[in-house]
Amino acid sequence: QVYDHYFFNESAYDYHDGGYVKLEEPDVPASRLNIPAILAPDQETDTDVWYTVSAQTGETQLLPGEKTKTWGYNQSLLGPTIVFESGKNYHVTLKNDLPELTTFHWHGLDVPGPYVDGGCHAPVYPGKPRKIDFTVNQPAATLWLHAHPCPLTGWDVWHGLATAVVVKDEHEAQLPLPRNYGVDDIPLILQDRRFDEHNQWDYDKDYDPDGTAGPTALINGTVNPYFDVTTQKLRLRILDGSNRREWRLHLSDDLEMAQIGSDGGLLPEPVYLTKLMLTCAERDEIVLDFEQYHPGDEVTLYSDDVPIMKFRIHEFKADPTPLPDHLADVDYPEVEDPNAPIHQVVMSGTDEEVEINGRKFGMMRIDDRQELGKAEYWDITNTNDCCGGMIHPYHTHGGSFKVVSRNGKAPYPNELGYKDTIGVNAGETVRVKMRFNYPGVFMYHCHIIEHEDGGMMAQLQVYTQDHPHKKYRLMDMDTL
Ligand code: C2O
Ligand code: CU
Ligand code: CU
């Protein structure tokens, strides 16, 4: 079966929203897609790896003419891809060479909160490095690192503080999947910006409380990119790294995409589709098969009807290996306690009125609690039905959940893996099952970043029986 439609309710697509900024085809020559380098460890042993990640300012040649002032990790824009191997211990030095504080949030990484997790309570001040240590223990997946200072996440990410993170494990390593980084396995970080007449980005000018967007697509920080295809199969690790934009992807000739993974790792089995929508912060891994193409051909990737990237086909060796029918076991613990409360998250409002459960985010307030290691249900509701509605991409820190249902019906076919971000349609309740594997304070929020910054965010404490009321040092917004 090949799915040929976006699963989401079309009435809530963002181009129905008044503030929607349509993509425009950039009027600049094509450039080779930037493939981020892989971050080199400072030091490593069989069991431990040391990395340094530093947030810095810089300038990047994005368009012909003037360079654009940008921010990045260890480089002027975005950052190197950070690779973790499940089972190893990591020691990461976080440095800040920006003119202001930032934080380093490991989106999708299963680590303790709130300090290692790197949300708002883990500020790193300019010139004052912080060291974090953690063990990675989760399935192979595509995650990301992004800044998360509240309420300036939108500002930081817009300037470029985001990068891809790849988790590897032994199971994925033995499957017949493309994994030669940069050749047949590449990240695609989808973002959008507006360039002014001096090729600069102006966040404050473009700011929209319902999500800041721009008309120019950037992929891995490249405007109008092409990628040279030299293998029959190509694995794309797609990340919606936009502040606000949903990407509705499809290819020329309606080329089929085999989706093999989502946020938290491999799907149970590949899902074949010709249309794929990502909401903010979601990741989807797909494999393209260029068998029918010849050297000199081009395959175009579109979002809606705007071409955003080209695949230039070169000579390649035939690769008849079929994708495995079964990719991974996705088992999630059952909710054992029949009397366990069902956590409620109601996302309401638009613009400045955004809230969760009738309140705006409070840095010092714990909104919910859950015991460590016990799976419980969470009902995520989007009450927004104004003007065709708006999808809120809900995200929770502290691990992955399993989608149980959408308004009581089965989840979409490509949502059967582990997820940490889920697009919730207007008027819908998505039920998920969530278990936390580490204690701490964790945020949960809409990942339209301006909604998050605007207060559509809350936090929970994951507690243990022996320290049910452990106190964490939480950052007060006023100390910013
Ligand atoms: Cu992608 Cu609270 O984060
Ligand atoms: Cu996160
Ligand atoms: Cu939202």
CSV table of C-alpha atoms and ligand atoms in Angstrom, one decimal:
chain,number,residue,atom,x,y,z
A,1,GLN,CA,0.0,0.0,0.0
A,2,VAL,CA,1.2,3.5,-0.9
A,3,TYR,CA,-0.3,6.4,1.0
A,4,ASP,CA,-0.8,9.4,-1.3
A,5,HIS,CA,-2.2,12.0,1.1
A,6,TYR,CA,-0.9,13.9,4.1
A,7,PHE,CA,-2.6,12.3,7.0
A,8,PHE,CA,-3.4,15.6,8.8
A,9,ASN,CA,-6.7,17.5,8.6
A,10,GLU,CA,-6.3,19.8,5.7
A,11,SER,CA,-8.4,22.5,7.3
A,12,ALA,CA,-5.6,23.0,9.9
A,13,TYR,CA,-2.7,23.3,7.5
A,14,ASP,CA,-0.8,26.5,8.1
A,15,TYR,CA,-1.6,28.0,4.8
A,16,HIS,CA,-5.1,28.6,6.0
A,17,ASP,CA,-3.8,30.8,8.8
A,18,GLY,CA,-3.9,34.5,8.2
A,19,GLY,CA,-0.2,35.0,9.0
A,20,TYR,CA,0.9,32.2,6.7
A,21,VAL,CA,4.1,33.1,4.8
A,22,LYS,CA,4.2,31.2,1.6
A,23,LEU,CA,7.5,29.7,0.4
A,24,GLU,CA,9.0,31.4,-2.7
A,25,GLU,CA,11.4,29.8,-5.1
A,26,PRO,CA,14.7,31.6,-4.5
A,27,ASP,CA,16.2,33.5,-7.4
A,28,VAL,CA,19.8,32.4,-6.8
A,29,PRO,CA,22.0,29.8,-8.5
A,30,ALA,CA,21.8,26.3,-7.1
A,31,SER,CA,24.5,25.4,-4.5
A,32,ARG,CA,25.7,22.0,-3.3
A,33,LEU,CA,23.8,21.0,-0.2
A,34,ASN,CA,25.9,21.6,2.9
A,35,ILE,CA,26.5,18.3,4.7
A,36,PRO,CA,27.5,19.0,8.2
A,37,ALA,CA,30.7,17.4,9.4
A,38,ILE,CA,30.6,14.9,12.1
A,39,LEU,CA,31.7,16.3,15.5
A,40,ALA,CA,35.1,14.9,16.4
A,41,PRO,CA,35.5,13.8,20.0
A,42,ASP,CA,38.0,15.6,22.2
A,43,GLN,CA,38.9,12.2,23.6
A,44,GLU,CA,37.5,8.7,23.6
A,45,THR,CA,37.8,5.3,25.2
A,46,ASP,CA,35.8,2.1,24.5
A,47,THR,CA,33.1,3.3,26.9
A,48,ASP,CA,33.4,7.0,27.2
A,49,VAL,CA,33.4,10.0,24.8
A,50,TRP,CA,34.2,13.6,25.4
A,51,TYR,CA,32.8,16.4,23.2
A,52,THR,CA,32.9,20.2,23.3
A,53,VAL,CA,30.0,22.1,21.9
A,54,SER,CA,30.2,25.9,21.7
A,55,ALA,CA,27.5,28.3,20.8
A,56,GLN,CA,29.1,31.2,18.8
A,57,THR,CA,28.3,34.1,16.5
A,58,GLY,CA,29.5,34.3,12.9
A,59,GLU,CA,28.9,35.2,9.4
A,60,THR,CA,27.8,32.8,6.6
A,61,GLN,CA,27.7,33.1,2.9
A,62,LEU,CA,24.1,32.1,2.2
A,63,LEU,CA,23.4,34.3,-0.8
A,64,PRO,CA,25.6,36.0,-3.4
A,65,GLY,CA,26.8,39.3,-2.0
A,66,GLU,CA,26.9,40.2,1.6
A,67,LYS,CA,27.3,37.5,4.2
A,68,THR,CA,24.5,36.8,6.7
A,69,LYS,CA,25.1,37.3,10.5
A,70,THR,CA,24.3,33.9,12.0
A,71,TRP,CA,24.8,31.8,15.1
A,72,GLY,CA,25.9,28.2,15.3
A,73,TYR,CA,27.5,25.4,17.3
A,74,ASN,CA,31.3,25.1,16.6
A,75,GLN,CA,30.8,27.0,13.3
A,76,SER,CA,29.0,30.0,12.1
A,77,LEU,CA,25.6,28.4,11.3
A,78,LEU,CA,23.9,25.3,12.7
A,79,GLY,CA,26.5,22.8,13.7
A,80,PRO,CA,28.3,19.5,13.1
A,81,THR,CA,26.2,16.3,13.4
A,82,ILE,CA,26.7,14.8,16.9
A,83,VAL,CA,26.9,11.0,17.0
A,84,PHE,CA,26.0,9.0,20.1
A,85,GLU,CA,26.3,5.3,20.5
A,86,SER,CA,23.7,3.7,22.7
A,87,GLY,CA,25.5,2.3,25.8
A,88,LYS,CA,28.3,4.8,26.0
A,89,ASN,CA,28.9,7.5,28.5
A,90,TYR,CA,29.3,11.1,27.3
A,91,HIS,CA,31.0,14.1,28.8
A,92,VAL,CA,30.1,17.2,27.0
A,93,THR,CA,31.5,20.6,27.7
A,94,LEU,CA,29.0,23.3,26.8
A,95,LYS,CA,30.6,26.7,25.9
A,96,ASN,CA,28.9,30.0,25.3
A,97,ASP,CA,30.6,32.6,23.2
A,98,LEU,CA,27.4,34.5,22.5
A,99,PRO,CA,26.7,37.9,23.9
A,100,GLU,CA,24.0,36.4,26.1
A,101,LEU,CA,23.0,33.3,28.0
A,102,THR,CA,21.7,30.2,26.1
A,103,THR,CA,20.9,26.6,26.9
A,104,PHE,CA,21.7,23.3,25.2
A,105,HIS,CA,18.6,21.1,24.9
A,106,TRP,CA,18.9,17.6,23.6
A,107,HIS,CA,15.6,17.2,22.0
A,108,GLY,CA,14.6,13.5,22.0
A,109,LEU,CA,17.5,12.3,24.2
A,110,ASP,CA,16.5,10.2,27.2
A,111,VAL,CA,18.5,12.0,29.9
A,112,PRO,CA,17.7,13.4,33.4
A,113,GLY,CA,16.0,16.8,33.8
A,114,PRO,CA,16.2,19.6,34.2
A,115,TYR,CA,20.0,20.3,33.9
A,116,VAL,CA,21.4,17.6,31.6
A,117,ASP,CA,18.2,17.9,29.4
A,118,GLY,CA,19.2,21.5,28.9
A,119,GLY,CA,15.8,23.3,29.0
A,120,CYS,CA,15.3,26.7,30.5
A,121,HIS,CA,16.7,25.7,33.9
A,122,ALA,CA,20.2,25.0,32.6
A,123,PRO,CA,21.6,28.3,31.5
A,124,VAL,CA,25.1,28.5,30.2
A,125,TYR,CA,26.4,32.1,30.6
A,126,PRO,CA,28.9,33.7,28.2
A,127,GLY,CA,32.4,32.7,29.1
A,128,LYS,CA,31.3,30.2,31.8
A,129,PRO,CA,31.4,26.7,30.4
A,130,ARG,CA,29.2,24.0,31.9
A,131,LYS,CA,30.0,20.3,31.9
A,132,ILE,CA,27.3,17.6,31.6
A,133,ASP,CA,27.7,13.8,31.9
A,134,PHE,CA,25.2,11.3,30.8
A,135,THR,CA,24.8,7.8,29.4
A,136,VAL,CA,22.9,7.2,26.1
A,137,ASN,CA,20.6,4.3,26.3
A,138,GLN,CA,17.9,4.3,23.6
A,139,PRO,CA,17.3,3.0,20.1
A,140,ALA,CA,19.0,4.4,17.0
A,141,ALA,CA,17.3,7.6,16.0
A,142,THR,CA,17.7,11.1,14.6
A,143,LEU,CA,17.4,13.7,17.3
A,144,TRP,CA,18.6,17.3,17.6
A,145,LEU,CA,20.3,19.8,19.7
A,146,HIS,CA,18.8,23.3,20.0
A,147,ALA,CA,18.9,26.3,22.3
A,148,HIS,CA,16.1,26.6,24.8
A,149,PRO,CA,16.4,29.7,26.9
A,150,CYS,CA,12.9,30.8,28.0
A,151,PRO,CA,11.4,32.9,26.6
A,152,LEU,CA,14.0,33.4,23.9
A,153,THR,CA,14.1,29.9,22.2
A,154,GLY,CA,12.6,31.4,19.0
A,155,TRP,CA,15.3,34.0,18.9
A,156,ASP,CA,18.2,31.6,19.4
A,157,VAL,CA,17.0,28.9,17.0
A,158,TRP,CA,16.2,31.5,14.3
A,159,HIS,CA,19.8,32.7,14.5
A,160,GLY,CA,21.0,29.2,13.8
A,161,LEU,CA,21.4,27.3,17.1
A,162,ALA,CA,20.2,23.9,16.0
A,163,THR,CA,22.0,20.8,14.8
A,164,ALA,CA,21.4,17.1,14.0
A,165,VAL,CA,22.1,14.4,16.5
A,166,VAL,CA,22.3,10.7,15.4
A,167,VAL,CA,22.0,7.9,17.9
A,168,LYS,CA,23.4,4.5,16.8
A,169,ASP,CA,22.8,1.1,18.2
A,170,GLU,CA,23.6,-2.5,17.4
A,171,HIS,CA,20.2,-3.5,16.1
A,172,GLU,CA,20.0,-0.8,13.5
A,173,ALA,CA,23.7,-1.4,12.5
A,174,GLN,CA,22.9,-4.9,11.3
A,175,LEU,CA,19.9,-4.0,9.1
A,176,PRO,CA,20.4,-3.5,5.3
A,177,LEU,CA,19.9,0.2,5.4
A,178,PRO,CA,22.0,3.0,3.9
A,179,ARG,CA,24.3,4.5,6.5
A,180,ASN,CA,27.4,5.9,4.8
A,181,TYR,CA,27.1,9.4,6.2
A,182,GLY,CA,27.3,12.1,3.6
A,183,VAL,CA,27.0,9.7,0.7
A,184,ASP,CA,23.8,7.7,1.1
A,185,ASP,CA,22.7,8.8,4.5
A,186,ILE,CA,22.3,12.6,5.0
A,187,PRO,CA,20.5,14.9,7.4
A,188,LEU,CA,18.0,17.4,5.9
A,189,ILE,CA,17.4,20.2,8.3
A,190,LEU,CA,14.4,22.1,6.9
A,191,GLN,CA,14.1,25.8,7.9
A,192,ASP,CA,12.8,29.0,6.5
A,193,ARG,CA,14.0,32.6,6.8
A,194,ARG,CA,13.4,36.0,5.3
A,195,PHE,CA,16.5,37.9,3.9
A,196,ASP,CA,16.5,41.6,3.9
A,197,GLU,CA,18.2,43.7,1.2
A,198,HIS,CA,21.5,43.3,3.0
A,199,ASN,CA,21.0,39.5,3.1
A,200,GLN,CA,20.4,39.7,6.9
A,201,TRP,CA,17.7,38.0,9.0
A,202,ASP,CA,15.7,40.3,11.3
A,203,TYR,CA,13.8,38.2,13.9
A,204,ASP,CA,12.1,41.1,15.6
A,205,LYS,CA,10.8,42.4,12.3
A,206,ASP,CA,9.5,39.0,11.1
A,207,TYR,CA,8.3,38.0,14.6
A,208,ASP,CA,4.8,36.6,14.7
A,209,PRO,CA,3.4,35.4,18.0
A,210,ASP,CA,1.8,32.5,16.1
A,211,GLY,CA,5.1,31.5,14.7
A,212,THR,CA,7.9,33.3,12.8
A,213,ALA,CA,8.3,32.2,9.2
A,214,GLY,CA,10.1,33.4,6.1
A,215,PRO,CA,9.6,32.8,2.4
A,216,THR,CA,13.0,31.3,1.6
A,217,ALA,CA,13.7,27.6,2.3
A,218,LEU,CA,17.1,26.6,3.7
A,219,ILE,CA,18.2,23.0,4.0
A,220,ASN,CA,21.2,22.5,6.2
A,221,GLY,CA,21.6,26.2,5.8
A,222,THR,CA,21.8,26.0,2.0
A,223,VAL,CA,19.5,28.1,-0.2
A,224,ASN,CA,18.4,26.4,-3.4
A,225,PRO,CA,20.5,23.2,-2.8
A,226,TYR,CA,21.2,20.2,-4.9
A,227,PHE,CA,22.7,16.9,-3.8
A,228,ASP,CA,24.7,14.6,-6.0
A,229,VAL,CA,23.2,11.1,-5.9
A,230,THR,CA,25.9,8.4,-6.4
A,231,THR,CA,24.0,5.4,-4.9
A,232,GLN,CA,20.7,3.8,-5.9
A,233,LYS,CA,19.3,4.3,-2.4
A,234,LEU,CA,19.5,7.4,-0.3
A,235,ARG,CA,18.5,7.7,3.3
A,236,LEU,CA,17.2,11.1,4.4
A,237,ARG,CA,17.1,12.1,8.1
A,238,ILE,CA,14.6,14.9,7.8
A,239,LEU,CA,14.2,17.4,10.7
A,240,ASP,CA,11.6,20.2,10.7
A,241,GLY,CA,13.9,22.7,12.4
A,242,SER,CA,11.7,25.6,11.6
A,243,ASN,CA,10.2,27.9,14.2
A,244,ARG,CA,6.8,27.5,12.8
A,245,ARG,CA,6.5,26.0,9.4
A,246,GLU,CA,5.0,22.6,8.6
A,247,TRP,CA,6.6,21.0,5.6
A,248,ARG,CA,4.4,19.0,3.1
A,249,LEU,CA,6.9,17.1,1.1
A,250,HIS,CA,6.6,15.2,-2.1
A,251,LEU,CA,8.9,14.5,-5.1
A,252,SER,CA,8.7,14.8,-8.8
A,253,ASP,CA,7.2,11.9,-10.6
A,254,ASP,CA,5.4,11.2,-7.3
A,255,LEU,CA,8.5,9.2,-6.4
A,256,GLU,CA,7.7,6.9,-3.5
A,257,MET,CA,9.3,7.4,-0.2
A,258,ALA,CA,9.8,4.5,2.2
A,259,GLN,CA,9.5,5.9,5.7
A,260,ILE,CA,11.7,3.8,8.0
A,261,GLY,CA,11.9,6.0,11.1
A,262,SER,CA,10.3,8.8,13.1
A,263,ASP,CA,11.3,10.8,16.2
A,264,GLY,CA,12.4,8.1,18.5
A,265,GLY,CA,13.8,5.5,16.1
A,266,LEU,CA,12.9,2.9,13.5
A,267,LEU,CA,9.2,2.2,12.7
A,268,PRO,CA,8.1,-1.4,13.1
A,269,GLU,CA,7.9,-1.7,9.3
A,270,PRO,CA,8.5,0.7,6.4
A,271,VAL,CA,5.5,2.9,5.4
A,272,TYR,CA,5.4,3.8,1.7
A,273,LEU,CA,4.0,7.2,0.8
A,274,THR,CA,4.2,9.8,-1.8
A,275,LYS,CA,3.3,12.7,0.5
A,276,LEU,CA,4.8,13.4,3.9
A,277,MET,CA,4.1,16.2,6.3
A,278,LEU,CA,6.3,17.2,9.2
A,279,THR,CA,5.3,19.5,12.0
A,280,CYS,CA,7.9,21.5,13.9
A,281,ALA,CA,10.6,19.5,15.6
A,282,GLU,CA,9.5,16.2,14.1
A,283,ARG,CA,12.0,13.9,12.5
A,284,ASP,CA,11.2,11.4,9.8
A,285,GLU,CA,13.7,9.0,8.2
A,286,ILE,CA,13.0,8.0,4.6
A,287,VAL,CA,14.8,5.9,2.0
A,288,LEU,CA,14.5,6.9,-1.7
A,289,ASP,CA,15.2,4.5,-4.4
A,290,PHE,CA,16.4,6.0,-7.7
A,291,GLU,CA,16.4,2.8,-9.6
A,292,GLN,CA,14.3,4.2,-12.5
A,293,TYR,CA,16.7,7.2,-13.0
A,294,HIS,CA,19.7,7.7,-15.2
A,295,PRO,CA,22.8,9.8,-15.0
A,296,GLY,CA,21.8,13.4,-15.8
A,297,ASP,CA,18.3,13.1,-14.4
A,298,GLU,CA,17.0,15.3,-11.7
A,299,VAL,CA,14.5,14.6,-9.0
A,300,THR,CA,12.9,17.6,-7.3
A,301,LEU,CA,11.8,17.8,-3.7
A,302,TYR,CA,8.8,20.1,-3.1
A,303,SER,CA,7.0,21.5,-0.1
A,304,ASP,CA,3.5,22.3,-1.3
A,305,ASP,CA,4.1,23.4,-4.8
A,306,VAL,CA,7.5,25.0,-4.3
A,307,PRO,CA,10.6,23.2,-5.3
A,308,ILE,CA,13.1,23.3,-2.3
A,309,MET,CA,15.9,21.0,-3.4
A,310,LYS,CA,17.1,18.8,-6.3
A,311,PHE,CA,18.7,15.4,-6.4
A,312,ARG,CA,21.1,15.2,-9.3
A,313,ILE,CA,21.5,11.6,-10.4
A,314,HIS,CA,24.9,10.3,-11.3
A,315,GLU,CA,26.2,6.9,-12.2
A,316,PHE,CA,25.4,4.4,-9.4
A,317,LYS,CA,25.8,0.7,-8.8
A,318,ALA,CA,22.6,-1.3,-8.9
A,319,ASP,CA,21.4,-2.1,-5.4
A,320,PRO,CA,18.6,-4.7,-5.5
A,321,THR,CA,18.6,-5.3,-1.7
A,322,PRO,CA,15.0,-4.9,-0.6
A,323,LEU,CA,14.2,-2.9,2.6
A,324,PRO,CA,13.5,-5.3,5.5
A,325,ASP,CA,9.8,-5.9,6.0
A,326,HIS,CA,10.4,-5.7,9.8
A,327,LEU,CA,12.6,-2.9,11.0
A,328,ALA,CA,12.3,-2.9,14.8
A,329,ASP,CA,10.2,-4.1,17.7
A,330,VAL,CA,8.5,-1.1,19.1
A,331,ASP,CA,7.2,-2.3,22.4
A,332,TYR,CA,6.1,0.2,25.1
A,333,PRO,CA,5.2,-0.8,28.6
A,334,GLU,CA,1.6,-1.1,29.4
A,335,VAL,CA,-0.2,1.3,31.8
A,336,GLU,CA,-0.4,-1.1,34.7
A,337,ASP,CA,-2.4,0.9,37.3
A,338,PRO,CA,-6.0,1.0,36.2
A,339,ASN,CA,-6.6,3.9,38.6
A,340,ALA,CA,-3.7,6.0,37.3
A,341,PRO,CA,-4.9,9.5,36.4
A,342,ILE,CA,-4.9,10.4,32.8
A,343,HIS,CA,-2.8,13.5,32.5
A,344,GLN,CA,-4.5,16.3,30.7
A,345,VAL,CA,-2.9,18.8,28.4
A,346,VAL,CA,-5.2,21.3,26.8
A,347,MET,CA,-3.6,23.6,24.3
A,348,SER,CA,-5.7,26.6,23.6
A,349,GLY,CA,-5.6,30.1,22.0
A,350,THR,CA,-3.5,31.7,19.4
A,351,ASP,CA,-1.2,34.7,19.3
A,352,GLU,CA,-0.6,36.2,22.7
A,353,GLU,CA,-3.4,34.1,24.2
A,354,VAL,CA,-1.7,30.7,24.0
A,355,GLU,CA,-2.0,28.6,27.1
A,356,ILE,CA,-1.9,25.1,28.5
A,357,ASN,CA,-4.7,24.1,30.8
A,358,GLY,CA,-5.7,27.7,31.1
A,359,ARG,CA,-2.4,29.0,32.2
A,360,LYS,CA,0.8,30.4,30.8
A,361,PHE,CA,4.1,28.8,31.6
A,362,GLY,CA,5.5,29.5,35.0
A,363,MET,CA,9.2,28.8,35.5
A,364,MET,CA,8.9,28.0,39.2
A,365,ARG,CA,5.6,26.1,39.0
A,366,ILE,CA,5.3,22.3,38.7
A,367,ASP,CA,2.2,21.6,36.8
A,368,ASP,CA,2.0,17.8,36.9
A,369,ARG,CA,3.8,14.8,38.4
A,370,GLN,CA,4.5,11.3,37.4
A,371,GLU,CA,6.3,8.4,39.0
A,372,LEU,CA,9.6,7.3,37.5
A,373,GLY,CA,9.4,4.1,35.4
A,374,LYS,CA,5.6,3.8,35.3
A,375,ALA,CA,3.7,4.3,32.0
A,376,GLU,CA,0.7,6.5,32.2
A,377,TYR,CA,-1.7,8.0,29.6
A,378,TRP,CA,-1.6,11.6,28.6
A,379,ASP,CA,-4.4,13.2,26.6
A,380,ILE,CA,-3.3,16.1,24.5
A,381,THR,CA,-6.1,18.3,23.3
A,382,ASN,CA,-6.1,21.2,20.8
A,383,THR,CA,-9.2,23.2,21.4
A,384,ASN,CA,-8.3,25.7,18.7
A,385,ASP,CA,-11.1,25.7,16.1
A,386,CYS,CA,-11.0,29.3,15.1
A,387,CYS,CA,-10.6,30.1,11.4
A,388,GLY,CA,-10.0,26.7,10.1
A,389,GLY,CA,-7.9,25.8,13.1
A,390,MET,CA,-4.2,25.4,13.6
A,391,ILE,CA,-2.1,22.4,14.3
A,392,HIS,CA,-0.1,22.5,17.5
A,393,PRO,CA,3.0,20.2,17.4
A,394,TYR,CA,3.1,18.9,21.0
A,395,HIS,CA,6.4,17.9,22.4
A,396,THR,CA,7.5,16.5,25.8
A,397,HIS,CA,11.0,16.4,27.2
A,398,GLY,CA,12.3,13.3,29.0
A,399,GLY,CA,12.0,10.5,26.5
A,400,SER,CA,9.6,9.1,23.9
A,401,PHE,CA,5.9,8.2,24.0
A,402,LYS,CA,3.8,5.8,22.1
A,403,VAL,CA,0.8,7.3,20.2
A,404,VAL,CA,-2.4,5.4,21.3
A,405,SER,CA,-5.2,7.2,19.4
A,406,ARG,CA,-6.4,10.3,17.7
A,407,ASN,CA,-9.9,11.2,18.8
A,408,GLY,CA,-10.3,7.5,19.7
A,409,LYS,CA,-9.2,6.3,16.3
A,410,ALA,CA,-6.0,4.6,15.2
A,411,PRO,CA,-2.9,6.8,14.9
A,412,TYR,CA,-1.6,7.6,11.4
A,413,PRO,CA,0.3,4.6,9.9
A,414,ASN,CA,3.6,6.4,10.2
A,415,GLU,CA,3.1,7.1,13.9
A,416,LEU,CA,3.6,3.6,15.2
A,417,GLY,CA,7.2,4.1,16.3
A,418,TYR,CA,8.5,6.1,19.3
A,419,LYS,CA,7.6,9.8,19.1
A,420,ASP,CA,8.4,12.8,21.2
A,421,THR,CA,6.6,15.4,19.1
A,422,ILE,CA,3.1,15.0,17.6
A,423,GLY,CA,1.0,17.3,15.5
A,424,VAL,CA,-2.4,17.7,17.1
A,425,ASN,CA,-5.2,18.8,14.8
A,426,ALA,CA,-7.6,21.4,15.8
A,427,GLY,CA,-10.5,19.9,17.8
A,428,GLU,CA,-8.5,16.7,18.4
A,429,THR,CA,-7.4,14.8,21.4
A,430,VAL,CA,-4.3,12.6,20.9
A,431,ARG,CA,-3.8,10.0,23.6
A,432,VAL,CA,-0.2,8.9,24.2
A,433,LYS,CA,1.4,6.5,26.6
A,434,MET,CA,4.4,7.9,28.3
A,435,ARG,CA,7.0,6.5,30.7
A,436,PHE,CA,9.9,8.4,32.1
A,437,ASN,CA,13.2,6.7,32.6
A,438,TYR,CA,14.9,9.4,34.6
A,439,PRO,CA,13.8,11.7,37.4
A,440,GLY,CA,13.7,15.4,37.2
A,441,VAL,CA,11.8,18.4,36.0
A,442,PHE,CA,10.8,18.3,32.3
A,443,MET,CA,9.0,20.7,30.1
A,444,TYR,CA,6.2,19.9,27.7
A,445,HIS,CA,4.9,22.4,25.2
A,446,CYS,CA,3.8,23.3,21.7
A,447,HIS,CA,6.8,23.3,19.4
A,448,ILE,CA,5.7,26.2,17.3
A,449,ILE,CA,8.6,28.0,19.1
A,450,GLU,CA,6.8,31.3,19.5
A,451,HIS,CA,3.9,29.5,21.2
A,452,GLU,CA,6.4,27.9,23.5
A,453,ASP,CA,8.0,31.2,24.2
A,454,GLY,CA,4.6,32.8,24.5
A,455,GLY,CA,3.6,30.4,27.3
A,456,MET,CA,2.1,27.4,25.7
A,457,MET,CA,4.3,25.3,27.9
A,458,ALA,CA,4.2,23.5,31.3
A,459,GLN,CA,6.5,21.3,33.3
A,460,LEU,CA,6.2,18.1,35.3
A,461,GLN,CA,8.3,16.5,38.0
A,462,VAL,CA,9.2,12.9,37.5
A,463,TYR,CA,9.7,11.6,41.1
A,464,THR,CA,10.8,8.5,42.8
A,465,GLN,CA,9.2,6.7,45.7
A,466,ASP,CA,12.0,7.6,48.1
A,467,HIS,CA,12.3,11.3,47.1
A,468,PRO,CA,8.7,12.2,46.1
A,469,HIS,CA,9.2,15.9,46.7
A,470,LYS,CA,12.8,16.4,45.8
A,471,LYS,CA,13.6,20.1,45.2
A,472,TYR,CA,15.3,21.2,42.0
A,473,ARG,CA,16.8,24.6,41.6
A,474,LEU,CA,14.6,26.1,39.0
A,475,MET,CA,15.5,29.2,37.1
A,476,ASP,CA,13.3,32.2,37.8
A,477,MET,CA,12.4,34.1,34.6
A,478,ASP,CA,13.2,37.4,36.5
A,479,THR,CA,16.8,36.4,36.8
A,480,LEU,CA,17.2,36.5,33.0
B,1,C2O,CU1,12.7,20.9,21.0
B,1,C2O,CU2,11.4,22.0,24.7
B,1,C2O,O1,12.1,21.4,22.9
B,2,CU,CU,12.7,18.7,23.7
B,3,CU,CU,1.0,26.0,19.1
